mmCIF file of C-alpha atoms and ligand atoms in Angstrom:
data_model
loop_
_atom_site.group_PDB
_atom_site.id
_atom_site.type_symbol
_atom_site.label_atom_id
_atom_site.label_comp_id
_atom_site.label_asym_id
_atom_site.label_seq_id
_atom_site.Cartn_x
_atom_site.Cartn_y
_atom_site.Cartn_z
ATOM 1 C CA MET A 1 4.851 -100.488 56.560
ATOM 2 C CA LYS A 2 2.984 -103.013 58.205
ATOM 3 C CA THR A 3 2.858 -106.659 56.642
ATOM 4 C CA GLU A 4 -0.140 -109.358 57.486
ATOM 5 C CA LEU A 5 0.407 -112.837 56.728
ATOM 6 C CA LEU A 6 -2.538 -114.592 56.241
ATOM 7 C CA ARG A 7 -2.720 -118.415 56.148
ATOM 8 C CA ILE A 8 -5.466 -119.348 53.744
ATOM 9 C CA SER A 9 -6.292 -122.603 52.619
ATOM 10 C CA ASP A 10 -9.239 -122.174 50.944
ATOM 11 C CA PRO A 11 -10.272 -120.490 47.865
ATOM 12 C CA THR A 12 -13.293 -119.107 49.256
ATOM 13 C CA ASP A 13 -12.162 -117.293 52.535
ATOM 14 C CA PRO A 14 -13.353 -114.145 52.958
ATOM 15 C CA ARG A 15 -10.699 -112.623 53.762
ATOM 16 C CA LEU A 16 -9.237 -112.913 50.299
ATOM 17 C CA VAL A 17 -11.713 -109.724 48.951
ATOM 18 C CA LYS A 18 -9.666 -107.941 51.229
ATOM 19 C CA VAL A 19 -6.479 -108.552 49.759
ATOM 20 C CA GLY A 20 -8.402 -108.347 45.972
ATOM 21 C CA GLN A 21 -9.597 -105.055 47.154
ATOM 22 C CA THR A 22 -5.857 -103.602 47.912
ATOM 23 C CA LEU A 23 -4.668 -104.842 44.770
ATOM 24 C CA ARG A 24 -7.349 -103.295 42.752
ATOM 25 C CA ASN A 25 -6.534 -100.342 44.552
ATOM 26 C CA GLY A 26 -2.931 -99.822 44.004
ATOM 27 C CA GLY A 27 -1.569 -102.006 46.822
ATOM 28 C CA LEU A 28 0.886 -104.819 46.711
ATOM 29 C CA ALA A 29 0.201 -108.170 48.101
ATOM 30 C CA ALA A 30 2.590 -111.646 47.699
ATOM 31 C CA ILE A 31 0.233 -114.398 46.435
ATOM 32 C CA PRO A 32 0.849 -118.243 46.476
ATOM 33 C CA THR A 33 0.821 -120.189 42.958
ATOM 34 C CA GLU A 34 1.746 -123.463 41.995
ATOM 35 C CA THR A 35 5.472 -121.907 40.696
ATOM 36 C CA VAL A 36 6.993 -120.013 43.071
ATOM 37 C CA TYR A 37 5.228 -116.949 45.177
ATOM 38 C CA GLY A 38 4.438 -114.236 43.109
ATOM 39 C CA LEU A 39 4.278 -110.253 44.108
ATOM 40 C CA ALA A 40 1.125 -108.817 42.452
ATOM 41 C CA ALA A 41 -0.576 -105.491 41.622
ATOM 42 C CA ASN A 42 -2.659 -104.272 39.408
ATOM 43 C CA ALA A 43 -1.482 -104.839 36.380
ATOM 44 C CA LEU A 44 -3.146 -101.671 34.487
ATOM 45 C CA ASP A 45 -2.250 -99.156 37.103
ATOM 46 C CA GLU A 46 1.399 -97.804 36.373
ATOM 47 C CA LYS A 47 2.132 -96.398 40.008
ATOM 48 C CA ALA A 48 0.862 -99.984 41.577
ATOM 49 C CA VAL A 49 3.519 -101.620 39.286
ATOM 50 C CA GLU A 50 5.937 -98.747 40.001
ATOM 51 C CA LYS A 51 5.764 -100.229 43.717
ATOM 52 C CA ILE A 52 6.645 -103.806 42.142
ATOM 53 C CA TYR A 53 9.836 -102.731 40.930
ATOM 54 C CA GLU A 54 10.761 -100.614 44.093
ATOM 55 C CA ALA A 55 9.787 -103.382 46.397
ATOM 56 C CA LYS A 56 12.150 -106.002 44.468
ATOM 57 C CA GLY A 57 14.886 -103.543 43.756
ATOM 58 C CA ARG A 58 13.939 -105.088 40.316
ATOM 59 C CA PRO A 59 15.479 -103.049 36.798
ATOM 60 C CA SER A 60 12.440 -101.195 35.212
ATOM 61 C CA ASP A 61 13.313 -102.998 31.952
ATOM 62 C CA ASN A 62 12.595 -106.688 33.086
ATOM 63 C CA PRO A 63 8.526 -106.897 32.291
ATOM 64 C CA LEU A 64 5.841 -108.361 34.193
ATOM 65 C CA ILE A 65 3.705 -111.592 33.512
ATOM 66 C CA VAL A 66 0.142 -110.531 33.719
ATOM 67 C CA HIS A 67 -2.139 -112.631 35.892
ATOM 68 C CA ILE A 68 -5.617 -113.813 34.390
ATOM 69 C CA ALA A 69 -8.412 -115.994 36.273
ATOM 70 C CA HIS A 70 -10.141 -116.536 33.008
ATOM 71 C CA PHE A 71 -10.050 -116.779 29.525
ATOM 72 C CA ASP A 72 -11.856 -113.781 28.295
ATOM 73 C CA GLU A 73 -9.422 -111.904 30.512
ATOM 74 C CA TRP A 74 -6.989 -112.284 27.940
ATOM 75 C CA LYS A 75 -8.198 -110.940 24.968
ATOM 76 C CA PRO A 76 -8.236 -106.784 26.189
ATOM 77 C CA LEU A 77 -4.514 -107.344 26.656
ATOM 78 C CA VAL A 78 -2.979 -108.588 23.774
ATOM 79 C CA LYS A 79 -3.513 -107.461 20.146
ATOM 80 C CA GLU A 80 -5.071 -110.947 18.689
ATOM 81 C CA ILE A 81 -5.261 -114.176 20.056
ATOM 82 C CA PRO A 82 -3.647 -116.238 17.046
ATOM 83 C CA GLU A 83 -4.870 -119.874 16.812
ATOM 84 C CA SER A 84 -1.977 -121.713 17.766
ATOM 85 C CA ALA A 85 -1.880 -119.321 21.140
ATOM 86 C CA GLU A 86 -5.081 -120.541 21.582
ATOM 87 C CA ARG A 87 -4.156 -124.495 21.465
ATOM 88 C CA LEU A 88 -1.669 -123.554 23.667
ATOM 89 C CA ALA A 89 -3.399 -122.049 26.552
ATOM 90 C CA LYS A 90 -6.381 -124.563 26.034
ATOM 91 C CA ALA A 91 -3.906 -127.669 26.351
ATOM 92 C CA TYR A 92 -1.880 -126.099 29.614
ATOM 93 C CA TRP A 93 -3.743 -123.500 31.347
ATOM 94 C CA PRO A 94 -4.623 -123.199 34.135
ATOM 95 C CA GLY A 95 -0.861 -123.951 34.397
ATOM 96 C CA PRO A 96 2.669 -122.799 34.889
ATOM 97 C CA LEU A 97 2.857 -121.385 30.702
ATOM 98 C CA THR A 98 3.487 -117.875 30.146
ATOM 99 C CA ILE A 99 2.543 -116.815 26.231
ATOM 100 C CA ILE A 100 4.077 -113.717 24.901
ATOM 101 C CA LEU A 101 2.045 -112.084 22.205
ATOM 102 C CA PRO A 102 1.640 -108.307 20.620
ATOM 103 C CA LYS A 103 0.069 -106.062 23.971
ATOM 104 C CA SER A 104 -2.870 -103.732 23.518
ATOM 105 C CA THR A 105 -2.951 -100.274 24.707
ATOM 106 C CA LEU A 106 -4.600 -101.088 27.925
ATOM 107 C CA VAL A 107 -1.442 -102.946 28.822
ATOM 108 C CA PRO A 108 0.914 -100.036 30.220
ATOM 109 C CA MET A 109 4.734 -99.499 29.041
ATOM 110 C CA LYS A 110 5.742 -99.934 33.011
ATOM 111 C CA THR A 111 3.751 -103.276 32.967
ATOM 112 C CA SER A 112 5.823 -104.089 29.703
ATOM 113 C CA GLY A 113 9.016 -103.041 30.484
ATOM 114 C CA GLY A 114 9.027 -100.714 27.907
ATOM 115 C CA LEU A 115 8.065 -103.680 24.983
ATOM 116 C CA ASP A 116 5.115 -103.655 22.702
ATOM 117 C CA THR A 117 4.517 -107.186 24.477
ATOM 118 C CA VAL A 118 2.950 -108.712 26.765
ATOM 119 C CA ALA A 119 3.422 -112.311 28.928
ATOM 120 C CA VAL A 120 0.196 -113.660 30.269
ATOM 121 C CA ARG A 121 -0.375 -116.454 32.238
ATOM 122 C CA MET A 122 -3.238 -118.114 34.095
ATOM 123 C CA PRO A 123 -2.227 -119.893 37.620
ATOM 124 C CA GLY A 124 -3.397 -123.271 38.385
ATOM 125 C CA HIS A 125 -3.277 -122.488 42.141
ATOM 126 C CA PRO A 126 -6.706 -122.211 43.054
ATOM 127 C CA ILE A 127 -6.339 -118.976 45.718
ATOM 128 C CA ALA A 128 -3.925 -117.567 43.244
ATOM 129 C CA ARG A 129 -7.113 -117.354 40.511
ATOM 130 C CA ALA A 130 -9.395 -116.530 43.538
ATOM 131 C CA ILE A 131 -7.040 -113.141 44.411
ATOM 132 C CA ILE A 132 -7.364 -112.285 40.730
ATOM 133 C CA GLU A 133 -11.300 -112.455 40.871
ATOM 134 C CA LYS A 134 -11.314 -110.462 44.100
ATOM 135 C CA ALA A 135 -9.127 -108.112 42.566
ATOM 136 C CA GLY A 136 -11.408 -107.549 39.121
ATOM 137 C CA VAL A 137 -8.177 -106.548 37.444
ATOM 138 C CA PRO A 138 -5.367 -108.486 35.791
ATOM 139 C CA LEU A 139 -2.172 -108.704 38.098
ATOM 140 C CA ALA A 140 1.159 -108.478 37.544
ATOM 141 C CA ALA A 141 3.285 -110.710 39.671
ATOM 142 C CA PRO A 142 6.998 -111.444 39.165
ATOM 143 C CA SER A 143 8.389 -113.961 41.920
ATOM 144 C CA ALA A 144 8.151 -112.193 45.471
ATOM 145 C CA ASN A 145 11.867 -112.161 46.126
ATOM 146 C CA THR A 146 14.458 -109.653 46.109
ATOM 147 C CA SER A 147 16.087 -109.354 42.570
ATOM 148 C CA GLY A 148 18.613 -111.689 42.174
ATOM 149 C CA LYS A 149 18.228 -114.007 44.999
ATOM 150 C CA PRO A 150 16.378 -117.471 44.767
ATOM 151 C CA SER A 151 12.852 -117.282 44.279
ATOM 152 C CA PRO A 152 10.489 -117.434 47.134
ATOM 153 C CA THR A 153 8.873 -121.208 47.352
ATOM 154 C CA THR A 154 7.226 -120.635 51.062
ATOM 155 C CA ALA A 155 5.777 -117.692 52.568
ATOM 156 C CA SER A 156 8.662 -117.711 55.022
ATOM 157 C CA HIS A 157 10.845 -117.337 52.289
ATOM 158 C CA VAL A 158 8.756 -113.559 51.249
ATOM 159 C CA LEU A 159 8.497 -112.402 54.409
ATOM 160 C CA HIS A 160 12.454 -112.733 54.658
ATOM 161 C CA ASP A 161 12.659 -110.805 51.330
ATOM 162 C CA LEU A 162 9.677 -108.470 51.570
ATOM 163 C CA ASP A 163 8.507 -107.980 54.905
ATOM 164 C CA GLY A 164 7.712 -104.298 55.591
ATOM 165 C CA LYS A 165 7.366 -103.300 51.774
ATOM 166 C CA ILE A 166 4.032 -104.906 51.284
ATOM 167 C CA GLU A 167 1.001 -104.804 52.304
ATOM 168 C CA TYR A 168 -0.178 -108.487 52.826
ATOM 169 C CA ILE A 169 1.655 -111.802 52.219
ATOM 170 C CA VAL A 170 -1.127 -114.679 51.495
ATOM 171 C CA ASP A 171 0.386 -118.064 52.852
ATOM 172 C CA GLY A 172 -1.031 -121.126 50.804
ATOM 173 C CA GLY A 173 1.412 -123.661 51.590
ATOM 174 C CA GLU A 174 4.544 -125.029 49.606
ATOM 175 C CA CYS A 175 4.674 -124.199 45.945
ATOM 176 C CA THR A 176 4.086 -127.461 44.043
ATOM 177 C CA VAL A 177 6.125 -126.926 40.741
ATOM 178 C CA GLY A 178 9.113 -125.057 42.654
ATOM 179 C CA VAL A 179 10.248 -123.172 39.640
ATOM 180 C CA GLU A 180 8.771 -120.209 37.742
ATOM 181 C CA SER A 181 6.326 -120.648 34.473
ATOM 182 C CA THR A 182 7.554 -121.615 31.168
ATOM 183 C CA VAL A 183 7.488 -118.434 28.965
ATOM 184 C CA ILE A 184 7.304 -119.003 25.479
ATOM 185 C CA THR A 185 6.961 -116.233 22.507
ATOM 186 C CA LEU A 186 4.720 -116.306 19.938
ATOM 187 C CA VAL A 187 6.005 -113.420 17.956
ATOM 188 C CA GLY A 188 8.065 -113.640 15.209
ATOM 189 C CA ASP A 189 8.661 -116.866 12.609
ATOM 190 C CA ARG A 190 8.708 -119.668 14.921
ATOM 191 C CA PRO A 191 7.776 -120.382 18.715
ATOM 192 C CA ARG A 192 10.457 -119.762 20.774
ATOM 193 C CA LEU A 193 11.363 -120.897 24.255
ATOM 194 C CA LEU A 194 12.834 -118.359 26.423
ATOM 195 C CA ARG A 195 12.350 -119.933 30.017
ATOM 196 C CA PRO A 196 11.920 -123.465 30.341
ATOM 197 C CA GLY A 197 9.583 -124.243 33.381
ATOM 198 C CA GLY A 198 6.744 -126.959 34.567
ATOM 199 C CA VAL A 199 5.393 -127.384 30.558
ATOM 200 C CA THR A 200 8.548 -128.944 29.092
ATOM 201 C CA PRO A 201 9.950 -128.305 25.464
ATOM 202 C CA GLU A 202 8.255 -131.787 24.434
ATOM 203 C CA MET A 203 5.010 -130.471 25.879
ATOM 204 C CA LEU A 204 5.271 -127.244 24.181
ATOM 205 C CA GLU A 205 5.985 -129.232 20.608
ATOM 206 C CA SER A 206 2.913 -131.698 21.161
ATOM 207 C CA VAL A 207 0.624 -129.096 20.493
ATOM 208 C CA LEU A 208 2.958 -126.307 18.341
ATOM 209 C CA GLY A 209 5.197 -128.796 16.444
ATOM 210 C CA LYS A 210 8.890 -127.644 16.239
ATOM 211 C CA ILE A 211 10.085 -124.687 18.305
ATOM 212 C CA GLU A 212 12.870 -122.961 18.791
ATOM 213 C CA ILE A 213 14.794 -122.669 21.974
ATOM 214 C CA ASP A 214 16.327 -119.109 22.580
ATOM 215 C CA PRO A 215 20.461 -119.577 23.299
ATOM 216 C CA ALA A 216 20.110 -117.506 26.642
ATOM 217 C CA VAL A 217 18.351 -120.595 28.036
ATOM 218 C CA PHE A 218 21.633 -122.532 27.756
ATOM 219 C CA ASN A 219 24.130 -119.641 27.442
ATOM 220 C CA LYS A 220 25.256 -116.585 29.238
ATOM 221 C CA LEU A 221 24.469 -113.770 26.845
ATOM 222 C CA GLN A 222 27.321 -112.091 25.294
ATOM 223 C CA GLU A 223 27.850 -108.218 26.187
ATOM 224 C CA GLY A 224 25.960 -106.113 23.504
ATOM 225 C CA THR A 225 23.273 -108.546 22.950
ATOM 226 C CA VAL A 226 19.844 -107.887 22.564
ATOM 227 C CA ALA A 227 18.290 -110.359 25.291
ATOM 228 C CA ALA A 228 14.810 -111.802 24.117
ATOM 229 C CA SER A 229 13.667 -111.888 27.295
ATOM 230 C CA PRO A 230 15.481 -108.987 29.481
ATOM 231 C CA GLY A 231 14.710 -111.020 32.592
ATOM 232 C CA MET A 232 17.807 -113.877 31.319
ATOM 233 C CA LYS A 233 20.465 -110.798 31.243
ATOM 234 C CA TYR A 234 20.522 -110.194 34.947
ATOM 235 C CA LYS A 235 22.248 -112.118 37.649
ATOM 236 C CA HIS A 236 19.520 -114.513 38.906
ATOM 237 C CA TYR A 237 18.635 -116.950 41.664
ATOM 238 C CA SER A 238 21.637 -116.597 43.774
ATOM 239 C CA PRO A 239 22.786 -117.404 47.207
ATOM 240 C CA THR A 240 25.565 -115.133 48.615
ATOM 241 C CA ALA A 241 27.391 -118.122 48.840
ATOM 242 C CA GLU A 242 29.278 -119.569 45.618
ATOM 243 C CA VAL A 243 27.988 -121.960 43.523
ATOM 244 C CA ILE A 244 30.065 -124.383 41.725
ATOM 245 C CA ILE A 245 28.394 -126.983 39.851
ATOM 246 C CA ILE A 246 30.715 -130.317 39.257
ATOM 247 C CA LYS A 247 29.537 -132.341 35.960
ATOM 248 C CA GLY A 248 30.959 -135.834 36.075
ATOM 249 C CA ASP A 249 29.953 -139.511 37.924
ATOM 250 C CA PHE A 250 28.855 -140.028 41.501
ATOM 251 C CA GLU A 251 32.854 -141.373 42.436
ATOM 252 C CA LYS A 252 34.579 -138.451 40.987
ATOM 253 C CA TYR A 253 32.303 -135.843 42.401
ATOM 254 C CA LYS A 254 33.058 -137.376 45.881
ATOM 255 C CA SER A 255 36.749 -137.213 45.783
ATOM 256 C CA TYR A 256 36.025 -133.459 44.568
ATOM 257 C CA VAL A 257 34.117 -132.031 47.025
ATOM 258 C CA GLU A 258 35.768 -134.279 50.071
ATOM 259 C CA GLU A 259 39.009 -133.149 49.283
ATOM 260 C CA ARG A 260 37.689 -129.320 49.648
ATOM 261 C CA ALA A 261 35.665 -130.120 52.276
ATOM 262 C CA ASP A 262 35.806 -127.023 55.547
ATOM 263 C CA GLU A 263 33.505 -125.677 57.667
ATOM 264 C CA ASN A 264 32.012 -122.816 54.802
ATOM 265 C CA THR A 265 31.644 -125.587 52.231
ATOM 266 C CA ALA A 266 28.731 -127.584 51.513
ATOM 267 C CA ALA A 267 27.883 -130.571 48.945
ATOM 268 C CA LEU A 268 24.445 -129.739 47.172
ATOM 269 C CA CYS A 269 23.839 -133.160 46.172
ATOM 270 C CA PHE A 270 20.794 -135.773 45.964
ATOM 271 C CA ASP A 271 18.252 -137.475 48.741
ATOM 272 C CA GLY A 272 20.380 -140.045 49.765
ATOM 273 C CA ASP A 273 23.890 -138.907 48.785
ATOM 274 C CA ALA A 274 24.783 -138.036 52.676
ATOM 275 C CA GLU A 275 25.555 -141.415 54.023
ATOM 276 C CA LYS A 276 27.646 -141.884 51.143
ATOM 277 C CA LEU A 277 29.697 -138.705 51.506
ATOM 278 C CA CYS A 278 32.289 -138.089 54.576
ATOM 279 C CA GLY A 279 33.217 -134.994 56.280
ATOM 280 C CA ILE A 280 31.175 -132.534 54.114
ATOM 281 C CA SER A 281 28.150 -130.587 55.289
ATOM 282 C CA ILE A 282 24.718 -131.777 52.776
ATOM 283 C CA LEU A 283 22.137 -129.789 51.445
ATOM 284 C CA THR A 284 20.108 -131.724 49.115
ATOM 285 C CA TYR A 285 17.787 -130.724 46.116
ATOM 286 C CA GLY A 286 15.384 -133.984 45.515
ATOM 287 C CA GLU A 287 15.818 -136.743 43.874
ATOM 288 C CA GLU A 288 18.793 -138.024 41.276
ATOM 289 C CA THR A 289 16.550 -139.422 38.615
ATOM 290 C CA ASP A 290 13.063 -137.247 39.557
ATOM 291 C CA SER A 291 13.412 -133.152 37.967
ATOM 292 C CA ALA A 292 10.045 -132.129 39.182
ATOM 293 C CA SER A 293 11.187 -133.251 42.815
ATOM 294 C CA GLN A 294 14.797 -131.056 42.270
ATOM 295 C CA ALA A 295 12.767 -128.306 40.717
ATOM 296 C CA ASN A 296 10.726 -128.575 44.031
ATOM 297 C CA ARG A 297 13.744 -127.823 46.192
ATOM 298 C CA ILE A 298 16.333 -126.321 44.215
ATOM 299 C CA PHE A 299 15.190 -122.622 45.585
ATOM 300 C CA GLU A 300 15.027 -123.698 49.198
ATOM 301 C CA ALA A 301 18.185 -125.500 49.017
ATOM 302 C CA LEU A 302 19.701 -122.334 47.966
ATOM 303 C CA ARG A 303 18.370 -120.230 50.603
ATOM 304 C CA GLU A 304 19.317 -122.754 52.858
ATOM 305 C CA ALA A 305 23.041 -122.300 51.461
ATOM 306 C CA ASP A 306 22.816 -118.671 53.101
ATOM 307 C CA GLU A 307 21.053 -119.477 56.347
ATOM 308 C CA LYS A 308 23.691 -121.830 57.142
ATOM 309 C CA GLY A 309 26.494 -119.396 56.368
ATOM 310 C CA TYR A 310 28.214 -121.337 53.826
ATOM 311 C CA GLN A 311 30.628 -119.835 51.390
ATOM 312 C CA THR A 312 30.814 -122.083 48.685
ATOM 313 C CA VAL A 313 28.116 -124.934 47.203
ATOM 314 C CA TYR A 314 29.432 -127.486 45.137
ATOM 315 C CA ALA A 315 26.242 -128.770 43.557
ATOM 316 C CA ARG A 316 26.028 -132.382 41.251
ATOM 317 C CA TYR A 317 25.209 -131.707 38.063
ATOM 318 C CA PRO A 318 21.132 -131.947 37.415
ATOM 319 C CA LEU A 319 19.481 -134.171 34.384
ATOM 320 C CA ALA A 320 19.149 -131.218 31.884
ATOM 321 C CA ASP A 321 16.140 -132.321 29.939
ATOM 322 C CA GLY A 322 12.306 -132.307 30.016
ATOM 323 C CA MET A 323 11.483 -130.650 33.369
ATOM 324 C CA GLY A 324 15.361 -131.039 34.219
ATOM 325 C CA LEU A 325 16.137 -128.311 31.601
ATOM 326 C CA ALA A 326 14.231 -125.828 33.948
ATOM 327 C CA VAL A 327 16.010 -127.248 37.055
ATOM 328 C CA PHE A 328 19.261 -127.037 34.819
ATOM 329 C CA ASN A 329 18.689 -123.127 33.414
ATOM 330 C CA ARG A 330 17.814 -122.010 37.200
ATOM 331 C CA LEU A 331 21.033 -123.620 39.127
ATOM 332 C CA VAL A 332 23.475 -122.905 36.176
ATOM 333 C CA ARG A 333 22.614 -119.165 36.886
ATOM 334 C CA ALA A 334 22.837 -119.240 40.615
ATOM 335 C CA ALA A 335 26.193 -120.765 39.694
ATOM 336 C CA ALA A 336 27.003 -118.039 36.832
ATOM 337 C CA PHE A 337 27.720 -120.470 34.802
ATOM 338 C CA HIS A 338 30.505 -122.008 36.428
ATOM 339 C CA ILE A 339 30.934 -125.527 35.830
ATOM 340 C CA VAL A 340 33.638 -127.665 36.359
ATOM 341 C CA GLU A 341 34.076 -131.077 34.278
ATOM 342 C CA LEU A 342 35.695 -133.933 35.986
HETATM 343 P P1 LIG B 1 9.394 -113.242 36.675
HETATM 344 O O1 LIG B 1 8.448 -112.222 36.903
HETATM 345 O O2 LIG B 1 10.361 -113.008 37.795
HETATM 346 O O3 LIG B 1 8.888 -114.757 36.812
HETATM 347 O O4 LIG B 1 10.206 -112.683 35.173
HETATM 348 C C1 LIG B 1 9.307 -112.626 34.410
HETATM 349 C C2 LIG B 1 10.525 -113.409 33.558
HETATM 350 O O5 LIG B 1 9.147 -113.368 31.924
HETATM 351 C C3 LIG B 1 11.799 -112.264 32.591
HETATM 352 O O6 LIG B 1 12.247 -113.387 32.660
HETATM 353 C C4 LIG B 1 11.370 -111.385 31.716
HETATM 354 O O7 LIG B 1 11.907 -111.035 31.386
HETATM 355 C C5 LIG B 1 10.233 -112.355 31.014
HETATM 356 N N1 LIG B 1 8.916 -111.566 30.228
HETATM 357 C C6 LIG B 1 7.902 -111.027 30.514
HETATM 358 N N2 LIG B 1 7.179 -110.626 29.828
HETATM 359 C C7 LIG B 1 8.226 -110.601 28.417
HETATM 360 C C8 LIG B 1 8.182 -110.027 27.378
HETATM 361 N N3 LIG B 1 6.650 -109.191 26.946
HETATM 362 N N4 LIG B 1 8.919 -110.672 26.419
HETATM 363 C C9 LIG B 1 9.874 -110.809 26.609
HETATM 364 N N5 LIG B 1 10.181 -111.415 27.720
HETATM 365 C C10 LIG B 1 9.282 -111.309 28.527
HETATM 366 MG MG1 LIG B 2 12.111 -113.455 38.882
#
C-alpha cells in the first residue's frame, strides 16, 4: 500500500474530506492530536479496528480509545453517563483526558479489547476533531507507532513506523502535550487513575474529590495479576537502547555517567546540562524544572537514542508529581523499571 502524506494546518482543508471518507469506509489514517499522533479507524467497524492491531503489531486484548468530536457522540457509546463523568468532561474536554465507562452494544468487543467498558476522549487538536467530523463516526485511535516503541510526536515518527501500512498520514505539526492522554476509570466505587497524562491528579481531584491511583502507574505489574488497564502489562515506549534512570543529585549523576562514557553511551539529561558534562554524548528532554517541556520532548529523545545508535542511555530522574507523573510513568517503562539510586 502507498501511504500518502498530507501536510495540513487548517481544519477546513478540503483534503480532510477524503481522509474522513477513507476512515468511514474501513481504511486507516494517522492523525495529529495534542497528545501524540493517533492511528485512526472507524471504531464501530470490527474489520477496520482489526487493521489497527495488525499495523501496530498490538496485542488484541489491549483496548483502544474511542475519539469523538462532540459531546452528543458520547452517549450512544456507553450504558449511561453518570453526573461525575459529565462534570469531568465539561471541565477538560476537548483535551488530553480519557474517561472509561461501561460500554453500550454499539461498541464492538474488538474495539474494547474484549472488555465490557469503553474509553472515550474528545481531542483538543482542531484537525483531529475535523477528521472525526468528516468521518461521521467515532474513531478508535491508539498511538501511531509500532507497538512497544516510543509514541510518535511528529509525522516523520509515524512515517518511520507505519509507511506502507496505512492509507494516510495527516501531518498537523508537532504534538503540544507530547505524552498520551490521562486515562481515568469511573467504573467501580472510586474514580481510579490508570494512566497519568496532561490532566494531572490534582486537576482530576479538583472536580471529583479524592481519586485512587492504580498501582500500575508506579510499579511493574506482578506476574499473574489482572491489569486494570491491559496496556500497562506490555513492554512500552522502549527504544532499542537500554535506558537506565539515575536517581541522585547532579554531581553524583555527572560522575556516574562520565565514568561510564564511551561511543555507545549517552546521557539523557536536561537542557543546559550539556555544558556541565564532559566526554559523553548528550540527549536532552526539556528543562529541569518544567515537566510540561519534559513531556513534550521525552519520546523524541528516546527515538533519537535509536537514530544515533546508542546502546546505553543514562537518564536523569524527572520531577515525578503533577504533569511530571506522566513523564516518570513513560520513562520508567522505557527503562523497564531499571533505576539506580546513588
Ligand atoms: P493507547 O491507545 O496506545 O494510547 O493506549 C490506550 C490505553 O488505554 C491502554 O493502556 C489501554 O489499556 C487503556 N484502555 C483503553 N480502553 C480501556 C478500558 N476499557 N479499560 C481499561 N483500560 C483501557
Ligand atoms: Mg500506545
